[in-house]
Amino acid sequence: MSDAADLDLVRPSDARALLDAVMAIGADLDLHAVLKRIVESACRITGARYGALGVLDDTSPTLSDFVTYGMSEEEHRAIGALPKGRGLLGVLIDSPEPVRLAHLADHPKSFGFPPNHPPMESFLGVPVRIRGTVFGNLYLTEKQAPGGFTAQDETLVQVFASAAGFVIENARSYTQSERRRRWLEASAQITETLQPPADLEAAVRQIVIGARRVARAEMVALVRRRPDAVRDVVATDGEDTDGVRGLLAQLGDRVDEAEENGRVAVVPATDRGAVVVVPLRAHIAEGGVLLVVVEQGRSGLEAEEVELLMSLADQASLALDRVQAIAERQELLLVADRDRIARDLHDLVIQRLFATGLQLQGARRMAPNDEVRERLDAAVADLDTTISDIRSTIFELQRAGDRSLRAEVSDLVKEYVPVLGFTPVLRTAGPVDAAVPGDLGEQVLAVLREALSNAARHASASSATVELKVTGGEVVLCVTDDGRGLPAERSDSGLRNVRRRATERGGALRLLPGEPQGTRLEWSAPLERPGA
């Protein structure tokens, strides 16, 4: 039957209601809002209590979206997952022709209703076409008048569905245009944020915000897996961190599968609704997974939305890789420069100082008196100290980029400068970073903290020297100050802990008078635990 013939059967009062309904659905350009208006208007012109519009999936004979009217959010949650178009709903998918029933249960393909579903009797289903292609099906139930739906209702809904097809086409074209505009804006903002010098934290945040705009999602979060397999919430938009962790618990292994396969995964049933899992397929930088919670009432994203979202994720991954590559290149250049400086210090400076020391020792033999010889001996000793300091600098340069015991000792000494009122001299010797294990390094730092605290509280010193060296299979820490020395009567509460740390490692603690005054604390421990 043609649309013109259908209109001939419509009563004037119904024609007016139909015109009002068409005007109402044409007042919006957002596709999802248009679909909601279509269902609501169809219920109003027929007197149906419940209505739904099932949108057909482009890739399979099922429903990709299911827009309802007449049920509350609580009823939706109680029912669970949205239907996929099986049973009676699938009849219109297989054969797109109107279906009108006085009793749903009378149809041979009626499977009944899931738990918590409201009771329904009368039924009217009509396909919605766009340029001859079925876009979806309009389902109406529970006409609020005796006798159920009539032939007049069927004709009215058919005419309305035909008009709705044109409105849907316009809204879909507008939605696609807006979707691509949002994608272009999000991509441009991510690219701009990742221009060097890049703030990675701000860039990750922008990726999450852009993905939410592209997908029109309720929430988007970026999560990453740590080496212990626990996932950290890196950034989120639209939800707090605790809410994302709860969602991760519901998703289970689906997040891991999507990341390992590098493919988008859709989880339709969570207490938040549908969740789309999008992997960030970075090759150099840290990747992760985007969790996209779609709007309520949607069982997923359209094919084009998924494609644009995946394209955005891939572009963000490439940008992160680029930033990481630039950072690694800069670090490599810095390491190479430091290695060159360390090599020059060793091959040129130390060798010249060593040669100068040998010349001074040769000159000592020709010195005319003891005073000159003493001055030459002092100069050679200063050269030895300088060579030792340069070697420590070489070790630090070669360890650049890694957190080392030398660096931690240096930071601790600097921390006590305001308390002491002066800057202690720090000297290191031997493979401190390479040879001292982590747990022993923690003991060294604790002993140094106690020694510097004692010097600040009790010594009244004006200078101090911290020496850390590895020699003969043990680590030795010496802290010397020029203060008033150890009192005859003292409380050893702090030193008792220092001595215990030494004895537990098979080492020793010695407290000696300084020269010409002050105190010298010597703490030593073997590099390997006793009995290891």
XYZ file of C-alpha atoms in Angstrom:
532
model
C 0.000 0.000 0.000
C 1.376 3.430 -0.920
C 1.785 6.290 1.512
C -0.931 8.264 -0.311
C -3.390 5.359 0.021
C -2.469 5.042 3.687
C -3.226 8.727 4.265
C -6.709 8.272 2.736
C -7.513 5.838 5.561
C -6.403 8.193 8.341
C -9.148 10.134 10.137
C -8.753 13.954 10.250
C -8.176 13.903 14.008
C -5.515 11.242 13.630
C -3.981 13.131 10.694
C -3.586 16.148 12.929
C -1.928 14.010 15.620
C 0.281 12.441 12.974
C 1.344 15.859 11.681
C 2.132 17.005 15.213
C 4.199 13.855 15.761
C 6.197 14.374 12.556
C 6.827 17.999 13.508
C 7.989 16.880 16.949
C 10.517 14.336 15.687
C 11.882 16.812 13.152
C 12.710 19.385 15.827
C 16.029 17.735 16.752
C 19.128 16.792 14.775
C 20.814 14.493 17.288
C 20.187 10.944 16.081
C 19.679 9.331 19.484
C 17.345 12.140 20.565
C 15.380 11.735 17.304
C 14.974 7.996 17.914
C 13.640 8.671 21.407
C 11.168 11.222 20.056
C 9.994 8.759 17.382
C 9.213 6.064 19.964
C 7.483 8.529 22.272
C 5.417 10.046 19.430
C 4.385 6.598 18.145
C 3.126 5.712 21.632
C 1.163 8.959 21.874
C -0.628 8.670 18.530
C -1.626 5.023 19.169
C -2.189 5.142 22.926
C 0.482 2.499 23.571
C 1.883 2.282 27.087
C 5.291 0.909 26.010
C 7.315 1.468 22.876
C 10.723 0.649 21.473
C 12.775 1.174 18.339
C 15.288 -1.533 17.558
C 18.129 -0.401 15.267
C 19.473 -3.136 13.010
C 23.153 -4.050 13.138
C 25.027 -3.377 9.891
C 27.037 -6.593 10.149
C 24.589 -9.193 11.498
C 20.816 -9.851 11.673
C 20.549 -8.517 15.227
C 19.778 -5.239 16.974
C 22.672 -2.867 17.676
C 20.575 -0.371 19.664
C 17.236 -0.514 21.466
C 15.551 2.786 22.369
C 12.598 2.405 24.746
C 9.747 4.476 26.133
C 7.491 3.839 29.118
C 9.936 2.068 31.451
C 12.000 3.686 34.192
C 15.762 3.319 34.634
C 15.129 1.049 37.629
C 13.020 -1.289 35.472
C 15.726 -1.302 32.789
C 18.395 -2.297 35.317
C 16.163 -4.987 36.809
C 15.570 -6.560 33.367
C 19.267 -6.635 32.493
C 20.767 -6.766 28.996
C 18.811 -5.225 26.129
C 17.258 -7.614 23.574
C 19.160 -8.581 20.449
C 16.175 -9.271 18.165
C 15.289 -12.901 18.784
C 11.846 -14.459 19.186
C 8.947 -12.237 18.194
C 11.220 -9.213 17.782
C 13.208 -11.169 15.223
C 10.112 -11.805 13.075
C 10.257 -8.263 11.700
C 14.001 -8.620 11.114
C 13.533 -11.794 9.063
C 10.381 -10.538 7.320
C 10.049 -6.720 7.421
C 6.245 -6.522 7.294
C 3.792 -5.130 9.897
C 2.764 -7.530 12.681
C -0.341 -6.858 14.824
C -1.390 -9.166 17.682
C -4.119 -8.988 20.300
C -2.184 -11.420 22.519
C 1.586 -11.708 22.336
C 1.590 -15.230 23.693
C -0.483 -16.472 20.735
C 2.390 -16.037 18.263
C 4.425 -19.250 17.731
C 7.747 -17.391 18.054
C 6.869 -15.671 21.291
C 9.395 -16.813 23.930
C 7.871 -14.918 26.839
C 9.636 -12.246 28.860
C 12.783 -12.230 30.969
C 12.535 -11.893 34.774
C 11.353 -8.495 36.105
C 9.874 -7.564 32.702
C 6.446 -5.803 32.943
C 3.501 -7.807 31.552
C 2.465 -7.040 27.963
C -0.493 -8.269 25.887
C -1.270 -6.406 22.656
C 1.526 -5.824 20.120
C 2.140 -3.810 16.958
C 5.396 -3.955 15.016
C 6.254 -1.900 11.923
C 9.555 -1.670 10.006
C 11.224 1.740 9.554
C 12.866 2.171 6.150
C 15.360 4.687 4.789
C 15.358 4.823 0.978
C 14.009 1.289 0.769
C 16.519 -0.171 3.286
C 15.256 -1.256 6.679
C 16.872 0.902 9.380
C 15.059 -0.704 12.286
C 11.723 -1.782 13.673
C 9.167 0.107 15.736
C 7.571 -2.027 18.466
C 4.464 -0.887 20.388
C 2.683 -2.793 23.179
C -0.150 -2.449 25.707
C -2.608 -0.148 23.914
C -4.471 1.667 26.671
C -7.930 1.017 25.182
C -10.102 -2.107 24.992
C -9.537 -4.440 22.053
C -5.848 -3.701 21.487
C -4.356 -2.122 18.380
C -6.616 -1.580 15.379
C -6.094 -1.548 11.621
C -6.317 2.257 11.875
C -3.389 2.193 14.345
C -1.389 0.000 11.984
C -2.002 2.371 9.067
C -1.190 5.397 11.221
C 2.115 3.910 12.409
C 3.082 2.848 8.888
C 2.646 6.395 7.628
C 4.469 7.740 10.661
C 7.342 5.240 10.147
C 7.684 6.338 6.529
C 8.022 10.001 7.577
C 10.329 9.029 10.421
C 12.692 7.397 7.899
C 13.391 10.769 6.262
C 13.906 12.443 9.641
C 16.300 9.675 10.705
C 18.280 10.031 7.474
C 18.717 13.779 8.030
C 19.652 13.276 11.668
C 22.086 10.501 10.780
C 23.819 12.684 8.183
C 24.112 15.496 10.704
C 25.332 13.126 13.408
C 28.001 11.704 11.107
C 29.159 15.213 10.217
C 29.301 16.242 13.887
C 31.065 13.020 14.800
C 33.821 13.644 12.258
C 34.113 17.263 13.381
C 34.591 16.116 16.984
C 37.188 13.587 15.815
C 39.138 16.272 13.937
C 39.043 18.613 16.947
C 40.121 15.896 19.381
C 42.942 14.762 17.085
C 44.194 18.323 16.652
C 44.151 18.969 20.413
C 46.048 15.753 21.156
C 48.643 16.560 18.487
C 49.062 20.096 19.841
C 49.438 18.852 23.430
C 52.129 16.395 22.382
C 54.290 18.970 20.623
C 57.732 19.171 22.263
C 58.384 19.984 24.996
C 55.451 17.718 25.796
C 53.695 17.326 29.130
C 52.820 13.618 29.051
C 50.385 13.870 31.957
C 48.438 16.643 30.202
C 48.597 14.708 26.929
C 47.131 11.553 28.467
C 44.392 13.648 30.024
C 43.634 15.172 26.614
C 43.434 11.700 25.030
C 40.764 10.687 27.543
C 38.771 13.908 27.052
C 38.981 13.603 23.254
C 37.839 9.976 23.272
C 34.836 10.895 25.406
C 33.823 13.636 22.978
C 34.187 11.416 19.914
C 32.140 8.580 21.419
C 29.637 10.827 23.278
C 30.370 8.597 26.232
C 29.358 8.926 29.858
C 32.887 8.126 31.002
C 36.298 7.328 29.532
C 39.299 6.102 31.517
C 42.840 5.106 30.555
C 44.237 2.164 32.502
C 47.663 0.516 32.325
C 48.929 -2.822 33.557
C 51.864 -2.879 35.954
C 54.469 -5.678 35.924
C 52.548 -7.371 38.762
C 49.473 -7.503 36.454
C 47.542 -4.964 38.559
C 46.016 -2.169 36.481
C 46.493 1.480 37.434
C 43.963 4.165 36.543
C 46.122 6.737 34.717
C 43.443 9.288 33.758
C 39.671 9.494 33.764
C 36.956 11.854 32.558
C 33.437 11.577 33.936
C 34.167 9.193 36.827
C 36.390 8.942 39.886
C 39.190 6.416 40.261
C 37.271 4.146 42.642
C 34.407 3.862 40.156
C 36.832 2.835 37.391
C 38.379 0.167 39.636
C 34.909 -1.241 40.312
C 34.244 -1.348 36.570
C 37.560 -3.157 35.980
C 36.493 -5.829 38.460
C 33.306 -6.417 36.435
C 35.098 -6.565 33.099
C 37.439 -9.326 34.275
C 39.683 -10.734 31.549
C 38.039 -8.815 28.718
C 40.440 -5.887 29.169
C 43.503 -8.171 28.999
C 42.138 -9.921 25.901
C 41.526 -6.622 24.081
C 45.029 -5.371 24.892
C 46.726 -8.624 23.857
C 44.721 -8.941 20.624
C 44.921 -5.239 19.779
C 41.214 -5.205 18.893
C 38.188 -3.326 20.161
C 35.955 -5.349 22.502
C 32.350 -4.548 23.470
C 31.031 -5.706 26.837
C 27.258 -5.036 26.698
C 26.277 -6.062 30.231
C 27.702 -4.249 33.273
C 25.945 -2.289 35.982
C 27.013 0.826 34.053
C 25.632 -0.495 30.765
C 27.740 -1.191 27.700
C 31.503 -0.699 27.843
C 33.770 -0.470 24.790
C 37.393 -1.488 25.406
C 39.840 0.250 23.028
C 43.573 -0.643 23.181
C 46.249 2.020 22.702
C 48.619 0.194 20.350
C 51.816 2.086 21.164
C 55.153 0.447 20.236
C 57.661 2.575 22.159
C 55.697 4.518 24.756
C 53.531 3.025 27.455
C 50.208 2.067 25.900
C 47.196 1.004 27.891
C 43.488 0.529 27.347
C 40.654 3.040 27.032
C 37.440 2.076 28.826
C 34.511 3.825 27.143
C 31.179 3.684 28.986
C 28.468 4.521 26.443
C 25.289 6.440 27.185
C 22.502 4.680 29.059
C 20.157 2.761 26.784
C 22.807 2.027 24.165
C 24.174 -1.488 23.821
C 27.355 -0.282 22.122
C 28.688 2.135 19.519
C 27.904 2.343 15.837
C 30.444 0.905 13.424
C 31.607 4.369 12.338
C 31.927 5.504 15.973
C 34.116 2.496 16.759
C 36.209 3.166 13.653
C 36.734 6.835 14.566
C 37.489 5.971 18.174
C 40.058 3.375 17.121
C 41.566 5.866 14.681
C 41.838 8.436 17.478
C 43.497 5.851 19.732
C 45.993 4.909 17.003
C 46.826 8.556 16.325
C 47.311 9.155 20.054
C 49.553 6.074 20.234
C 51.710 7.346 17.359
C 51.994 10.740 19.037
C 53.000 9.127 22.349
C 55.583 6.997 20.506
C 56.991 10.122 18.886
C 57.293 11.931 22.223
C 58.912 8.878 23.811
C 61.347 8.546 20.899
C 62.332 12.217 21.202
C 62.830 11.831 24.962
C 64.961 8.699 24.494
C 67.029 10.430 21.811
C 67.666 13.377 24.118
C 68.587 11.016 26.932
C 70.923 9.106 24.617
C 72.623 12.341 23.594
C 72.967 13.319 27.249
C 74.425 9.917 28.166
C 76.848 10.108 25.231
C 77.921 13.594 26.289
C 78.446 12.506 29.882
C 80.364 9.459 28.729
C 82.639 11.723 26.676
C 83.202 13.998 29.683
C 83.933 11.006 31.920
C 86.373 9.615 29.336
C 88.151 12.961 29.029
C 88.409 13.289 32.799
C 89.933 9.822 33.058
C 92.237 9.929 30.038
C 93.373 13.552 30.274
C 92.794 15.207 33.635
C 93.590 12.277 35.929
C 96.639 11.271 33.915
C 98.022 14.827 34.002
C 97.402 15.083 37.744
C 99.077 11.706 38.237
C 102.072 12.850 36.183
C 102.238 16.083 38.180
C 102.239 14.057 41.416
C 105.126 11.935 40.154
C 107.070 15.082 39.271
C 106.482 16.500 42.741
C 107.645 13.238 44.337
C 110.796 13.394 42.199
C 111.359 16.991 43.225
C 110.981 15.992 46.885
C 114.233 14.036 46.707
C 116.047 17.177 45.682
C 114.417 19.405 48.306
C 117.005 21.346 50.401
C 115.184 21.098 53.775
C 112.328 19.414 55.672
C 109.904 22.343 55.292
C 109.982 22.119 51.510
C 109.588 18.331 51.633
C 106.536 18.676 53.917
C 104.950 21.153 51.519
C 105.603 18.824 48.592
C 104.082 15.884 50.527
C 100.982 18.011 51.263
C 100.676 18.930 47.583
C 100.920 15.245 46.549
C 98.242 14.347 49.143
C 95.975 17.064 47.763
C 96.496 15.704 44.264
C 95.557 12.191 45.464
C 92.380 13.591 47.029
C 91.565 15.469 43.826
C 92.072 12.317 41.747
C 89.758 10.407 44.118
C 87.085 13.125 43.811
C 87.351 13.112 40.018
C 86.969 9.321 39.955
C 83.821 9.651 42.064
C 82.527 12.206 39.554
C 83.287 9.783 36.731
C 81.246 7.068 38.477
C 78.303 9.472 38.866
C 78.471 10.516 35.218
C 78.457 6.887 34.098
C 75.437 6.186 36.289
C 73.460 9.145 34.896
C 69.761 8.416 34.510
C 69.695 5.671 37.187
C 68.960 6.209 40.842
C 72.224 5.342 42.631
C 73.555 5.082 46.167
C 76.040 7.871 45.408
C 73.190 10.159 44.368
C 71.115 9.250 47.418
C 74.050 9.900 49.763
C 74.667 13.222 48.010
C 70.995 14.190 48.365
C 71.022 13.263 52.060
C 74.125 15.388 52.691
C 72.460 18.337 50.919
C 69.329 17.809 53.011
C 71.332 18.468 56.209
C 73.061 21.645 54.980
C 70.409 24.000 56.498
C 70.540 22.088 59.802
C 74.334 21.981 60.031
C 74.925 25.515 58.797
C 77.631 24.401 56.366
C 78.090 21.998 53.455
C 79.961 18.786 54.358
C 82.635 17.545 51.981
C 81.579 14.301 50.282
C 84.067 11.783 48.920
C 83.338 8.369 47.436
C 85.688 5.683 46.189
C 85.291 2.305 44.566
C 82.276 0.716 42.841
C 79.719 2.055 45.324
C 76.759 1.800 42.966
C 77.691 -1.505 41.356
C 78.838 -3.447 44.410
C 76.573 -2.337 47.286
C 73.261 -4.264 47.269
C 70.017 -2.389 47.797
C 69.292 -3.538 51.356
C 72.831 -2.654 52.472
C 72.520 0.728 50.786
C 69.443 1.426 52.921
C 71.494 0.651 56.045
C 74.242 3.041 54.894
C 71.720 5.850 54.409
C 70.186 5.242 57.844
C 73.632 5.329 59.529
C 74.577 8.513 57.640
C 71.349 10.196 58.704
C 72.024 9.348 62.366
C 75.646 10.557 62.129
C 74.675 13.884 60.547
C 71.879 14.361 63.078
C 74.313 13.814 65.949
C 76.778 16.294 64.430
C 74.027 18.888 64.096
C 72.682 18.402 67.631
C 75.780 17.834 69.740
C 79.053 18.584 67.938
C 78.892 22.385 67.405
C 81.103 21.733 64.364
C 82.035 24.169 61.610
C 82.975 21.528 59.013
C 82.545 17.835 58.340
C 83.648 15.228 55.840
C 81.603 12.248 54.631
C 83.583 9.404 53.042
C 81.968 6.366 51.435
C 84.131 3.683 49.860
C 84.033 0.057 48.790
C 87.245 -1.813 49.457
C 88.305 -5.315 50.429
C 84.818 -6.799 50.097
C 83.147 -4.322 52.440
C 81.532 -0.888 52.420
C 82.966 1.724 54.788
C 81.238 4.942 55.829
C 83.264 7.583 57.725
C 81.791 10.809 59.063
C 84.342 13.214 60.584
C 83.595 16.616 62.167
C 85.735 19.277 63.841
C 83.394 19.748 66.800
C 83.937 19.417 70.516
C 84.322 15.634 70.470
C 82.532 12.899 72.364
C 81.449 13.797 75.920
C 82.551 11.543 78.775
C 78.951 10.919 79.767
C 76.491 10.444 76.925
C 73.327 8.573 75.954
C 73.982 6.055 73.174
C 70.365 5.563 72.138
C 70.971 6.603 68.523
C 74.455 5.051 68.348
C 73.041 1.830 69.745
C 70.907 1.504 66.602
C 73.923 2.293 64.418
C 75.962 -0.411 66.172
C 73.086 -2.900 65.827
C 72.875 -2.247 62.074
C 76.594 -3.084 61.817
C 76.547 -6.246 63.935
C 73.472 -7.628 62.136
C 75.440 -7.433 58.876
C 78.624 -8.820 60.424
C 80.273 -5.384 60.474
C 81.604 -2.987 63.105
C 81.267 0.542 64.481
C 84.203 2.604 65.752
C 84.105 6.017 67.409
C 87.478 7.796 67.307
C 88.703 11.267 68.212
C 89.245 13.600 65.264
C 92.524 15.318 64.394
C 93.216 17.829 65.833
C 89.700 17.810 67.381
C 86.221 16.514 66.816
C 84.843 13.018 66.259
C 85.290 10.335 63.608
C 82.563 7.700 63.143
C 83.600 4.640 61.127
C 80.864 2.169 60.149
C 81.651 -0.884 58.047
C 79.833 -3.988 56.831
C 80.635 -6.783 54.378
C 78.995 -6.600 50.957
C 77.587 -10.108 51.367
C 75.440 -11.125 54.304
C 77.085 -13.592 56.702
C 76.044 -17.112 55.718
C 74.751 -16.022 52.311
